Amino acid sequence: MSTSPPRSTPALAAAAVLLLGGCAATPTVRDPVEADASPSDQDARSSPPHTGPVPPEAADGTDLEACADADCEVLVEEGDEFAMDGTYGVDRFVVDAVDEEGLSVSGHGAGVMLSGHLPPPDGEEPHHSFVMNGFTIVLVALDGSGALMRLSP
């Protein structure tokens, strides 16, 4: 006489579906004020909240091309990269990491790979900096996954 396993598998599957269903994301409910807000107001409301003090505005915004000559102030995120004019032996600059630990960057050129890390600003001037092949990198502000970085000759 053969015995078959208990048929509790469908019951377990149904229980798993019910449990997982409770983990589903809650739909976003729009604020009625947003419906009448201008597009720029809506953009400001939909921005992720800042985890620290609001960083100062960058002189060059997010225009990474402004950094080609190693003289800029930009907002960067992990994975950003830009071409440099090679004056300092660096043809490509990469933002390797932006997180609570600070800013990690690398510079690449013909036969050159340089890298460095700056800890988060401590709120006092002067900010932490390091020199990469003749130009200075300063971490001015850190905000979650974004950083305000300044390059200077």
PDB file of C-alpha atoms in Angstrom:
ATOM      1  CA  MET A   1       0.000   0.000   0.000  1.00  0.00           C
ATOM      2  CA  SER A   2       1.478   3.301  -1.004  1.00  0.00           C
ATOM      3  CA  THR A   3       0.936   6.406   0.974  1.00  0.00           C
ATOM      4  CA  SER A   4       0.908   9.828  -0.547  1.00  0.00           C
ATOM      5  CA  PRO A   5       2.293  12.863   1.221  1.00  0.00           C
ATOM      6  CA  PRO A   6      -0.216  15.120   2.898  1.00  0.00           C
ATOM      7  CA  ARG A   7      -1.731  17.698   0.598  1.00  0.00           C
ATOM      8  CA  SER A   8      -0.784  20.698   2.678  1.00  0.00           C
ATOM      9  CA  THR A   9       1.415  22.229  -0.046  1.00  0.00           C
ATOM     10  CA  PRO A  10      -1.444  24.284  -1.589  1.00  0.00           C
ATOM     11  CA  ALA A  11      -2.399  25.537   1.868  1.00  0.00           C
ATOM     12  CA  LEU A  12       1.209  26.586   2.530  1.00  0.00           C
ATOM     13  CA  ALA A  13       1.417  28.316  -0.841  1.00  0.00           C
ATOM     14  CA  ALA A  14      -1.793  30.224  -0.137  1.00  0.00           C
ATOM     15  CA  ALA A  15      -0.484  31.309   3.256  1.00  0.00           C
ATOM     16  CA  ALA A  16       2.782  32.497   1.668  1.00  0.00           C
ATOM     17  CA  VAL A  17       0.852  34.527  -0.915  1.00  0.00           C
ATOM     18  CA  LEU A  18      -1.215  36.147   1.830  1.00  0.00           C
ATOM     19  CA  LEU A  19       1.882  36.967   3.871  1.00  0.00           C
ATOM     20  CA  LEU A  20       3.782  38.340   0.907  1.00  0.00           C
ATOM     21  CA  GLY A  21       0.741  40.287  -0.220  1.00  0.00           C
ATOM     22  CA  GLY A  22       0.850  42.177   3.056  1.00  0.00           C
ATOM     23  CA  CYS A  23       4.405  43.288   2.177  1.00  0.00           C
ATOM     24  CA  ALA A  24       3.388  44.969  -1.061  1.00  0.00           C
ATOM     25  CA  ALA A  25       4.150  48.653  -1.406  1.00  0.00           C
ATOM     26  CA  THR A  26       1.440  51.082  -0.419  1.00  0.00           C
ATOM     27  CA  PRO A  27       0.286  53.238  -3.316  1.00  0.00           C
ATOM     28  CA  THR A  28       1.344  56.867  -3.161  1.00  0.00           C
ATOM     29  CA  VAL A  29      -1.432  59.280  -2.316  1.00  0.00           C
ATOM     30  CA  ARG A  30      -1.012  62.733  -3.832  1.00  0.00           C
ATOM     31  CA  ASP A  31      -1.460  65.786  -1.682  1.00  0.00           C
ATOM     32  CA  PRO A  32      -4.348  67.918  -3.059  1.00  0.00           C
ATOM     33  CA  VAL A  33      -2.085  70.973  -2.776  1.00  0.00           C
ATOM     34  CA  GLU A  34       0.317  69.336  -5.274  1.00  0.00           C
ATOM     35  CA  ALA A  35      -2.392  69.222  -7.924  1.00  0.00           C
ATOM     36  CA  ASP A  36      -2.473  73.034  -7.978  1.00  0.00           C
ATOM     37  CA  ALA A  37       1.293  73.527  -7.537  1.00  0.00           C
ATOM     38  CA  SER A  38       3.545  74.743 -10.316  1.00  0.00           C
ATOM     39  CA  PRO A  39       5.961  72.183 -11.861  1.00  0.00           C
ATOM     40  CA  SER A  40       8.918  73.607  -9.932  1.00  0.00           C
ATOM     41  CA  ASP A  41       6.963  73.296  -6.659  1.00  0.00           C
ATOM     42  CA  GLN A  42       6.137  69.691  -7.526  1.00  0.00           C
ATOM     43  CA  ASP A  43       9.817  68.961  -8.249  1.00  0.00           C
ATOM     44  CA  ALA A  44      10.809  70.353  -4.859  1.00  0.00           C
ATOM     45  CA  ARG A  45       8.180  68.216  -3.105  1.00  0.00           C
ATOM     46  CA  SER A  46       9.180  65.043  -4.949  1.00  0.00           C
ATOM     47  CA  SER A  47      12.892  65.425  -4.120  1.00  0.00           C
ATOM     48  CA  PRO A  48      14.212  62.875  -1.650  1.00  0.00           C
ATOM     49  CA  PRO A  49      14.564  64.279   1.846  1.00  0.00           C
ATOM     50  CA  HIS A  50      18.001  65.517   2.888  1.00  0.00           C
ATOM     51  CA  THR A  51      19.679  63.416   5.543  1.00  0.00           C
ATOM     52  CA  GLY A  52      21.898  66.240   6.726  1.00  0.00           C
ATOM     53  CA  PRO A  53      22.262  69.948   6.287  1.00  0.00           C
ATOM     54  CA  VAL A  54      21.325  71.201   2.849  1.00  0.00           C
ATOM     55  CA  PRO A  55      24.554  71.441   0.849  1.00  0.00           C
ATOM     56  CA  PRO A  56      25.450  74.817  -0.564  1.00  0.00           C
ATOM     57  CA  GLU A  57      24.646  75.384  -4.208  1.00  0.00           C
ATOM     58  CA  ALA A  58      27.447  74.286  -6.537  1.00  0.00           C
ATOM     59  CA  ALA A  59      28.919  77.033  -8.720  1.00  0.00           C
ATOM     60  CA  ASP A  60      28.791  74.720 -11.764  1.00  0.00           C
ATOM     61  CA  GLY A  61      25.693  72.733 -10.726  1.00  0.00           C
ATOM     62  CA  THR A  62      25.903  69.242 -12.207  1.00  0.00           C
ATOM     63  CA  ASP A  63      27.906  70.312 -15.289  1.00  0.00           C
ATOM     64  CA  LEU A  64      30.760  67.806 -15.033  1.00  0.00           C
ATOM     65  CA  GLU A  65      32.296  69.130 -18.269  1.00  0.00           C
ATOM     66  CA  ALA A  66      33.192  72.282 -16.308  1.00  0.00           C
ATOM     67  CA  CYS A  67      35.816  70.152 -14.542  1.00  0.00           C
ATOM     68  CA  ALA A  68      37.864  69.350 -17.661  1.00  0.00           C
ATOM     69  CA  ASP A  69      40.530  71.880 -16.578  1.00  0.00           C
ATOM     70  CA  ALA A  70      40.417  70.838 -12.875  1.00  0.00           C
ATOM     71  CA  ASP A  71      38.751  74.122 -11.875  1.00  0.00           C
ATOM     72  CA  CYS A  72      35.117  73.578 -10.894  1.00  0.00           C
ATOM     73  CA  GLU A  73      32.574  73.100  -8.139  1.00  0.00           C
ATOM     74  CA  VAL A  74      29.957  70.436  -8.933  1.00  0.00           C
ATOM     75  CA  LEU A  75      27.393  68.116  -7.423  1.00  0.00           C
ATOM     76  CA  VAL A  76      28.375  64.476  -7.992  1.00  0.00           C
ATOM     77  CA  GLU A  77      26.998  61.007  -7.338  1.00  0.00           C
ATOM     78  CA  GLU A  78      28.592  57.574  -7.338  1.00  0.00           C
ATOM     79  CA  GLY A  79      29.376  56.487 -10.893  1.00  0.00           C
ATOM     80  CA  ASP A  80      29.750  59.999 -12.316  1.00  0.00           C
ATOM     81  CA  GLU A  81      32.761  60.428 -14.543  1.00  0.00           C
ATOM     82  CA  PHE A  82      34.111  63.080 -16.863  1.00  0.00           C
ATOM     83  CA  ALA A  83      36.932  63.695 -19.285  1.00  0.00           C
ATOM     84  CA  MET A  84      39.789  65.963 -18.246  1.00  0.00           C
ATOM     85  CA  ASP A  85      42.130  67.813 -20.600  1.00  0.00           C
ATOM     86  CA  GLY A  86      45.199  65.834 -19.477  1.00  0.00           C
ATOM     87  CA  THR A  87      47.055  68.843 -18.070  1.00  0.00           C
ATOM     88  CA  TYR A  88      47.627  66.988 -14.807  1.00  0.00           C
ATOM     89  CA  GLY A  89      48.229  63.580 -16.397  1.00  0.00           C
ATOM     90  CA  VAL A  90      44.587  62.651 -15.811  1.00  0.00           C
ATOM     91  CA  ASP A  91      42.316  62.089 -18.811  1.00  0.00           C
ATOM     92  CA  ARG A  92      39.326  60.608 -16.970  1.00  0.00           C
ATOM     93  CA  PHE A  93      38.036  61.340 -13.461  1.00  0.00           C
ATOM     94  CA  VAL A  94      35.645  58.886 -11.766  1.00  0.00           C
ATOM     95  CA  VAL A  95      33.492  59.253  -8.653  1.00  0.00           C
ATOM     96  CA  ASP A  96      33.892  55.757  -7.219  1.00  0.00           C
ATOM     97  CA  ALA A  97      31.717  56.157  -4.104  1.00  0.00           C
ATOM     98  CA  VAL A  98      29.600  58.709  -2.275  1.00  0.00           C
ATOM     99  CA  ASP A  99      28.198  57.489   1.028  1.00  0.00           C
ATOM    100  CA  GLU A 100      28.245  58.129   4.770  1.00  0.00           C
ATOM    101  CA  GLU A 101      31.970  57.280   4.714  1.00  0.00           C
ATOM    102  CA  GLY A 102      32.707  60.232   2.399  1.00  0.00           C
ATOM    103  CA  LEU A 103      33.861  60.592  -1.202  1.00  0.00           C
ATOM    104  CA  SER A 104      36.131  58.176  -3.095  1.00  0.00           C
ATOM    105  CA  VAL A 105      37.488  59.183  -6.501  1.00  0.00           C
ATOM    106  CA  SER A 106      40.018  58.013  -9.046  1.00  0.00           C
ATOM    107  CA  GLY A 107      41.915  59.602 -11.902  1.00  0.00           C
ATOM    108  CA  HIS A 108      43.043  57.722 -14.983  1.00  0.00           C
ATOM    109  CA  GLY A 109      45.591  58.658 -17.648  1.00  0.00           C
ATOM    110  CA  ALA A 110      48.263  57.130 -19.860  1.00  0.00           C
ATOM    111  CA  GLY A 111      49.974  54.703 -17.503  1.00  0.00           C
ATOM    112  CA  VAL A 112      48.435  56.435 -14.476  1.00  0.00           C
ATOM    113  CA  MET A 113      45.746  55.384 -12.015  1.00  0.00           C
ATOM    114  CA  LEU A 114      45.393  57.532  -8.911  1.00  0.00           C
ATOM    115  CA  SER A 115      42.754  57.267  -6.221  1.00  0.00           C
ATOM    116  CA  GLY A 116      41.830  58.914  -2.975  1.00  0.00           C
ATOM    117  CA  HIS A 117      39.195  59.143  -0.286  1.00  0.00           C
ATOM    118  CA  LEU A 118      37.885  62.151   1.624  1.00  0.00           C
ATOM    119  CA  PRO A 119      35.963  61.701   4.889  1.00  0.00           C
ATOM    120  CA  PRO A 120      32.715  63.630   5.408  1.00  0.00           C
ATOM    121  CA  PRO A 121      33.092  67.322   6.224  1.00  0.00           C
ATOM    122  CA  ASP A 122      33.047  68.009   9.944  1.00  0.00           C
ATOM    123  CA  GLY A 123      31.319  71.373   9.568  1.00  0.00           C
ATOM    124  CA  GLU A 124      34.443  73.438  10.062  1.00  0.00           C
ATOM    125  CA  GLU A 125      36.614  75.192   7.504  1.00  0.00           C
ATOM    126  CA  PRO A 126      38.947  74.242   5.952  1.00  0.00           C
ATOM    127  CA  HIS A 127      37.363  71.125   4.536  1.00  0.00           C
ATOM    128  CA  HIS A 128      39.329  67.910   4.037  1.00  0.00           C
ATOM    129  CA  SER A 129      41.259  67.855   0.768  1.00  0.00           C
ATOM    130  CA  PHE A 130      43.921  65.953  -1.098  1.00  0.00           C
ATOM    131  CA  VAL A 131      46.095  66.644  -4.098  1.00  0.00           C
ATOM    132  CA  MET A 132      45.903  64.394  -7.148  1.00  0.00           C
ATOM    133  CA  ASN A 133      48.819  64.922  -9.529  1.00  0.00           C
ATOM    134  CA  GLY A 134      48.885  68.681  -8.963  1.00  0.00           C
ATOM    135  CA  PHE A 135      45.204  69.611  -8.561  1.00  0.00           C
ATOM    136  CA  THR A 136      43.286  69.740  -5.287  1.00  0.00           C
ATOM    137  CA  ILE A 137      40.043  67.885  -4.557  1.00  0.00           C
ATOM    138  CA  VAL A 138      37.842  69.125  -1.708  1.00  0.00           C
ATOM    139  CA  LEU A 139      34.675  67.516  -0.347  1.00  0.00           C
ATOM    140  CA  VAL A 140      32.612  70.584   0.597  1.00  0.00           C
ATOM    141  CA  ALA A 141      29.344  68.880   1.555  1.00  0.00           C
ATOM    142  CA  LEU A 142      27.827  65.409   1.684  1.00  0.00           C
ATOM    143  CA  ASP A 143      24.113  64.699   1.411  1.00  0.00           C
ATOM    144  CA  GLY A 144      23.058  61.056   1.259  1.00  0.00           C
ATOM    145  CA  SER A 145      24.147  59.816  -2.153  1.00  0.00           C
ATOM    146  CA  GLY A 146      25.303  63.213  -3.418  1.00  0.00           C
ATOM    147  CA  ALA A 147      28.360  65.328  -2.722  1.00  0.00           C
ATOM    148  CA  LEU A 148      29.489  68.849  -3.464  1.00  0.00           C
ATOM    149  CA  MET A 149      33.040  68.535  -4.752  1.00  0.00           C
ATOM    150  CA  ARG A 150      35.482  71.295  -5.639  1.00  0.00           C
ATOM    151  CA  LEU A 151      38.521  70.872  -7.913  1.00  0.00           C
ATOM    152  CA  SER A 152      41.170  73.584  -8.105  1.00  0.00           C
ATOM    153  CA  PRO A 153      44.608  73.932  -9.716  1.00  0.00           C
TER     154      PRO A 153
END
